[in-house]
Amino acid sequence: MSMTSSVLAFPPPEAEASAVWLAHKLAYYADAWDVAEDLANGVTDIVVIDARSAQAWQAGHICGAVNFPHRDMTPESLARLDRSKVYITYCDGIGCNGSTKAAWKLASAGLRVKELIGGLDFWRRDQHPVVTGDSPGEWPQQATARDCGC
């Protein structure tokens, strides 16, 4: 007797359709390991934006990030950004939509953007460098992105 599958109640799409959809998903999001690896390797094509308030940023932020609260993003302030960069937005974590609001504002201004999956919460869980205070901070020479096992 065959059991009814909850997983297969909605059959998966054909492989080609899955590949297209998953490529689109990866185009919109970056994870902590990939961002940490790029920062550790000195990749200059990305800019990590902390979309939270200045007070939250000072209490702890991704090493190398710049603080640009989504509430302060205006067409005028966004026009000053380098259009050759890809911006990675983050906030506290999956329970916060500040990174989504920032990403939307950046994209609406014609800038290329991705959201950091899990925000600062997942970044800390993966034990990547966090800095406090007003400075973006320098990526520590001894800190490198570790293999996440993915």
PDB file of C-alpha atoms in Angstrom:
ATOM      1  CA  MET A   1       0.000   0.000   0.000  1.00  0.00           C
ATOM      2  CA  SER A   2       1.380   3.349  -1.054  1.00  0.00           C
ATOM      3  CA  MET A   3       1.350   6.230   1.425  1.00  0.00           C
ATOM      4  CA  THR A   4       0.112   9.640   0.333  1.00  0.00           C
ATOM      5  CA  SER A   5       2.955  12.148   0.198  1.00  0.00           C
ATOM      6  CA  SER A   6       2.467  15.606   1.642  1.00  0.00           C
ATOM      7  CA  VAL A   7       5.588  16.762  -0.208  1.00  0.00           C
ATOM      8  CA  LEU A   8       4.358  15.475  -3.551  1.00  0.00           C
ATOM      9  CA  ALA A   9       0.764  16.691  -3.149  1.00  0.00           C
ATOM     10  CA  PHE A  10       2.023  19.569  -5.287  1.00  0.00           C
ATOM     11  CA  PRO A  11       4.421  18.013  -7.790  1.00  0.00           C
ATOM     12  CA  PRO A  12       7.704  19.807  -8.441  1.00  0.00           C
ATOM     13  CA  PRO A  13       8.124  21.665 -11.716  1.00  0.00           C
ATOM     14  CA  GLU A  14      10.198  20.325 -14.557  1.00  0.00           C
ATOM     15  CA  ALA A  15      13.962  20.643 -14.033  1.00  0.00           C
ATOM     16  CA  GLU A  16      14.308  23.482 -16.544  1.00  0.00           C
ATOM     17  CA  ALA A  17      11.618  25.538 -14.815  1.00  0.00           C
ATOM     18  CA  SER A  18      13.276  24.922 -11.445  1.00  0.00           C
ATOM     19  CA  ALA A  19      16.659  26.035 -12.789  1.00  0.00           C
ATOM     20  CA  VAL A  20      15.198  29.310 -14.092  1.00  0.00           C
ATOM     21  CA  TRP A  21      13.295  30.050 -10.871  1.00  0.00           C
ATOM     22  CA  LEU A  22      16.266  29.202  -8.639  1.00  0.00           C
ATOM     23  CA  ALA A  23      18.616  31.384 -10.717  1.00  0.00           C
ATOM     24  CA  HIS A  24      16.146  34.245 -10.241  1.00  0.00           C
ATOM     25  CA  LYS A  25      16.041  33.596  -6.487  1.00  0.00           C
ATOM     26  CA  LEU A  26      19.856  33.675  -6.272  1.00  0.00           C
ATOM     27  CA  ALA A  27      19.866  36.955  -8.207  1.00  0.00           C
ATOM     28  CA  TYR A  28      17.859  38.642  -5.444  1.00  0.00           C
ATOM     29  CA  TYR A  29      19.571  37.286  -2.328  1.00  0.00           C
ATOM     30  CA  ALA A  30      23.060  36.791  -0.904  1.00  0.00           C
ATOM     31  CA  ASP A  31      23.937  34.778   2.172  1.00  0.00           C
ATOM     32  CA  ALA A  32      26.334  35.623   4.985  1.00  0.00           C
ATOM     33  CA  TRP A  33      29.002  33.176   3.835  1.00  0.00           C
ATOM     34  CA  ASP A  34      29.142  34.562   0.303  1.00  0.00           C
ATOM     35  CA  VAL A  35      29.237  38.184   1.508  1.00  0.00           C
ATOM     36  CA  ALA A  36      31.901  37.372   4.136  1.00  0.00           C
ATOM     37  CA  GLU A  37      34.010  35.635   1.511  1.00  0.00           C
ATOM     38  CA  ASP A  38      33.806  38.663  -0.812  1.00  0.00           C
ATOM     39  CA  LEU A  39      34.660  41.069   2.026  1.00  0.00           C
ATOM     40  CA  ALA A  40      37.565  38.883   3.192  1.00  0.00           C
ATOM     41  CA  ASN A  41      38.882  38.755  -0.379  1.00  0.00           C
ATOM     42  CA  GLY A  42      38.611  42.524  -0.846  1.00  0.00           C
ATOM     43  CA  VAL A  43      35.965  42.408  -3.579  1.00  0.00           C
ATOM     44  CA  THR A  44      35.225  46.058  -4.376  1.00  0.00           C
ATOM     45  CA  ASP A  45      32.196  45.510  -6.620  1.00  0.00           C
ATOM     46  CA  ILE A  46      29.830  45.258  -3.636  1.00  0.00           C
ATOM     47  CA  VAL A  47      28.814  47.701  -0.930  1.00  0.00           C
ATOM     48  CA  VAL A  48      27.133  46.352   2.195  1.00  0.00           C
ATOM     49  CA  ILE A  49      24.463  48.705   3.531  1.00  0.00           C
ATOM     50  CA  ASP A  50      23.118  48.520   7.067  1.00  0.00           C
ATOM     51  CA  ALA A  51      19.577  49.834   6.611  1.00  0.00           C
ATOM     52  CA  ARG A  52      18.921  50.188  10.355  1.00  0.00           C
ATOM     53  CA  SER A  53      19.036  53.321  12.498  1.00  0.00           C
ATOM     54  CA  ALA A  54      22.349  54.933  13.446  1.00  0.00           C
ATOM     55  CA  GLN A  55      21.848  53.791  17.046  1.00  0.00           C
ATOM     56  CA  ALA A  56      21.375  50.145  16.019  1.00  0.00           C
ATOM     57  CA  TRP A  57      24.395  50.368  13.693  1.00  0.00           C
ATOM     58  CA  GLN A  58      26.606  51.775  16.470  1.00  0.00           C
ATOM     59  CA  ALA A  59      25.583  48.899  18.765  1.00  0.00           C
ATOM     60  CA  GLY A  60      26.956  46.384  16.255  1.00  0.00           C
ATOM     61  CA  HIS A  61      27.194  46.052  12.481  1.00  0.00           C
ATOM     62  CA  ILE A  62      28.817  43.969   9.772  1.00  0.00           C
ATOM     63  CA  CYS A  63      32.502  44.780   9.507  1.00  0.00           C
ATOM     64  CA  GLY A  64      32.959  47.010   6.458  1.00  0.00           C
ATOM     65  CA  ALA A  65      29.295  47.963   6.131  1.00  0.00           C
ATOM     66  CA  VAL A  66      28.116  51.537   5.771  1.00  0.00           C
ATOM     67  CA  ASN A  67      25.117  52.871   7.630  1.00  0.00           C
ATOM     68  CA  PHE A  68      22.378  54.200   5.379  1.00  0.00           C
ATOM     69  CA  PRO A  69      19.027  53.873   7.173  1.00  0.00           C
ATOM     70  CA  HIS A  70      16.192  53.086   4.784  1.00  0.00           C
ATOM     71  CA  ARG A  71      14.204  55.942   6.319  1.00  0.00           C
ATOM     72  CA  ASP A  72      16.914  58.395   5.149  1.00  0.00           C
ATOM     73  CA  MET A  73      16.957  57.158   1.556  1.00  0.00           C
ATOM     74  CA  THR A  74      15.603  59.767  -0.809  1.00  0.00           C
ATOM     75  CA  PRO A  75      15.941  60.184  -4.569  1.00  0.00           C
ATOM     76  CA  GLU A  76      18.545  62.887  -3.869  1.00  0.00           C
ATOM     77  CA  SER A  77      20.653  60.803  -1.476  1.00  0.00           C
ATOM     78  CA  LEU A  78      20.417  57.718  -3.685  1.00  0.00           C
ATOM     79  CA  ALA A  79      21.501  59.709  -6.772  1.00  0.00           C
ATOM     80  CA  ARG A  80      24.949  60.113  -5.170  1.00  0.00           C
ATOM     81  CA  LEU A  81      25.591  56.342  -5.075  1.00  0.00           C
ATOM     82  CA  ASP A  82      27.963  54.611  -7.491  1.00  0.00           C
ATOM     83  CA  ARG A  83      25.873  52.870 -10.157  1.00  0.00           C
ATOM     84  CA  SER A  84      28.703  50.449 -10.959  1.00  0.00           C
ATOM     85  CA  LYS A  85      28.367  48.751  -7.538  1.00  0.00           C
ATOM     86  CA  VAL A  86      25.992  46.062  -6.318  1.00  0.00           C
ATOM     87  CA  TYR A  87      24.462  46.992  -2.983  1.00  0.00           C
ATOM     88  CA  ILE A  88      23.789  44.344  -0.340  1.00  0.00           C
ATOM     89  CA  THR A  89      21.175  45.512   2.169  1.00  0.00           C
ATOM     90  CA  TYR A  90      20.580  44.097   5.624  1.00  0.00           C
ATOM     91  CA  CYS A  91      18.724  44.798   8.847  1.00  0.00           C
ATOM     92  CA  ASP A  92      18.296  42.819  12.085  1.00  0.00           C
ATOM     93  CA  GLY A  93      17.034  39.600  10.540  1.00  0.00           C
ATOM     94  CA  ILE A  94      14.094  37.784   9.062  1.00  0.00           C
ATOM     95  CA  GLY A  95      11.637  39.511  11.382  1.00  0.00           C
ATOM     96  CA  CYS A  96      12.604  42.949  10.051  1.00  0.00           C
ATOM     97  CA  ASN A  97      11.756  44.369   6.631  1.00  0.00           C
ATOM     98  CA  GLY A  98      14.174  47.318   6.737  1.00  0.00           C
ATOM     99  CA  SER A  99      16.491  45.584   4.277  1.00  0.00           C
ATOM    100  CA  THR A 100      13.572  44.984   1.908  1.00  0.00           C
ATOM    101  CA  LYS A 101      12.514  48.631   2.109  1.00  0.00           C
ATOM    102  CA  ALA A 102      16.106  49.725   1.456  1.00  0.00           C
ATOM    103  CA  ALA A 103      16.504  47.277  -1.430  1.00  0.00           C
ATOM    104  CA  TRP A 104      13.241  48.489  -2.948  1.00  0.00           C
ATOM    105  CA  LYS A 105      14.340  52.124  -2.712  1.00  0.00           C
ATOM    106  CA  LEU A 106      17.747  51.336  -4.244  1.00  0.00           C
ATOM    107  CA  ALA A 107      16.204  49.307  -7.081  1.00  0.00           C
ATOM    108  CA  SER A 108      13.574  51.989  -7.688  1.00  0.00           C
ATOM    109  CA  ALA A 109      16.429  54.484  -8.071  1.00  0.00           C
ATOM    110  CA  GLY A 110      17.996  52.305 -10.766  1.00  0.00           C
ATOM    111  CA  LEU A 111      20.667  50.661  -8.603  1.00  0.00           C
ATOM    112  CA  ARG A 112      21.492  46.960  -8.527  1.00  0.00           C
ATOM    113  CA  VAL A 113      20.784  45.345  -5.188  1.00  0.00           C
ATOM    114  CA  LYS A 114      20.539  42.076  -3.270  1.00  0.00           C
ATOM    115  CA  GLU A 115      19.235  41.392   0.219  1.00  0.00           C
ATOM    116  CA  LEU A 116      21.317  39.585   2.808  1.00  0.00           C
ATOM    117  CA  ILE A 117      19.432  36.469   3.905  1.00  0.00           C
ATOM    118  CA  GLY A 118      18.825  36.534   7.666  1.00  0.00           C
ATOM    119  CA  GLY A 119      20.436  39.939   8.174  1.00  0.00           C
ATOM    120  CA  LEU A 120      22.682  40.629  11.132  1.00  0.00           C
ATOM    121  CA  ASP A 121      21.147  37.693  13.032  1.00  0.00           C
ATOM    122  CA  PHE A 122      22.403  35.080  10.555  1.00  0.00           C
ATOM    123  CA  TRP A 123      25.701  36.993  10.159  1.00  0.00           C
ATOM    124  CA  ARG A 124      26.320  36.674  13.920  1.00  0.00           C
ATOM    125  CA  ARG A 125      25.191  33.022  13.954  1.00  0.00           C
ATOM    126  CA  ASP A 126      27.874  32.291  11.369  1.00  0.00           C
ATOM    127  CA  GLN A 127      30.397  34.113  13.614  1.00  0.00           C
ATOM    128  CA  HIS A 128      31.509  36.692  11.060  1.00  0.00           C
ATOM    129  CA  PRO A 129      33.170  39.935  12.263  1.00  0.00           C
ATOM    130  CA  VAL A 130      30.945  42.553  13.886  1.00  0.00           C
ATOM    131  CA  VAL A 131      32.085  46.073  14.756  1.00  0.00           C
ATOM    132  CA  THR A 132      30.640  48.585  17.222  1.00  0.00           C
ATOM    133  CA  GLY A 133      30.805  52.369  17.108  1.00  0.00           C
ATOM    134  CA  ASP A 134      30.727  54.915  14.310  1.00  0.00           C
ATOM    135  CA  SER A 135      33.347  53.418  11.998  1.00  0.00           C
ATOM    136  CA  PRO A 136      32.552  50.858   9.278  1.00  0.00           C
ATOM    137  CA  GLY A 137      35.621  48.975  10.469  1.00  0.00           C
ATOM    138  CA  GLU A 138      38.338  47.159   8.571  1.00  0.00           C
ATOM    139  CA  TRP A 139      38.038  43.479   7.744  1.00  0.00           C
ATOM    140  CA  PRO A 140      40.370  41.715  10.210  1.00  0.00           C
ATOM    141  CA  GLN A 141      43.477  40.290   8.556  1.00  0.00           C
ATOM    142  CA  GLN A 142      43.193  37.059  10.527  1.00  0.00           C
ATOM    143  CA  ALA A 143      39.482  36.640   9.847  1.00  0.00           C
ATOM    144  CA  THR A 144      38.559  34.801   6.700  1.00  0.00           C
ATOM    145  CA  ALA A 145      35.329  33.324   5.544  1.00  0.00           C
ATOM    146  CA  ARG A 146      35.212  29.739   6.741  1.00  0.00           C
ATOM    147  CA  ASP A 147      33.676  26.871   4.891  1.00  0.00           C
ATOM    148  CA  CYS A 148      30.033  26.686   5.850  1.00  0.00           C
ATOM    149  CA  GLY A 149      29.675  23.166   4.582  1.00  0.00           C
ATOM    150  CA  CYS A 150      27.219  24.211   1.871  1.00  0.00           C
TER     151      CYS A 150
END
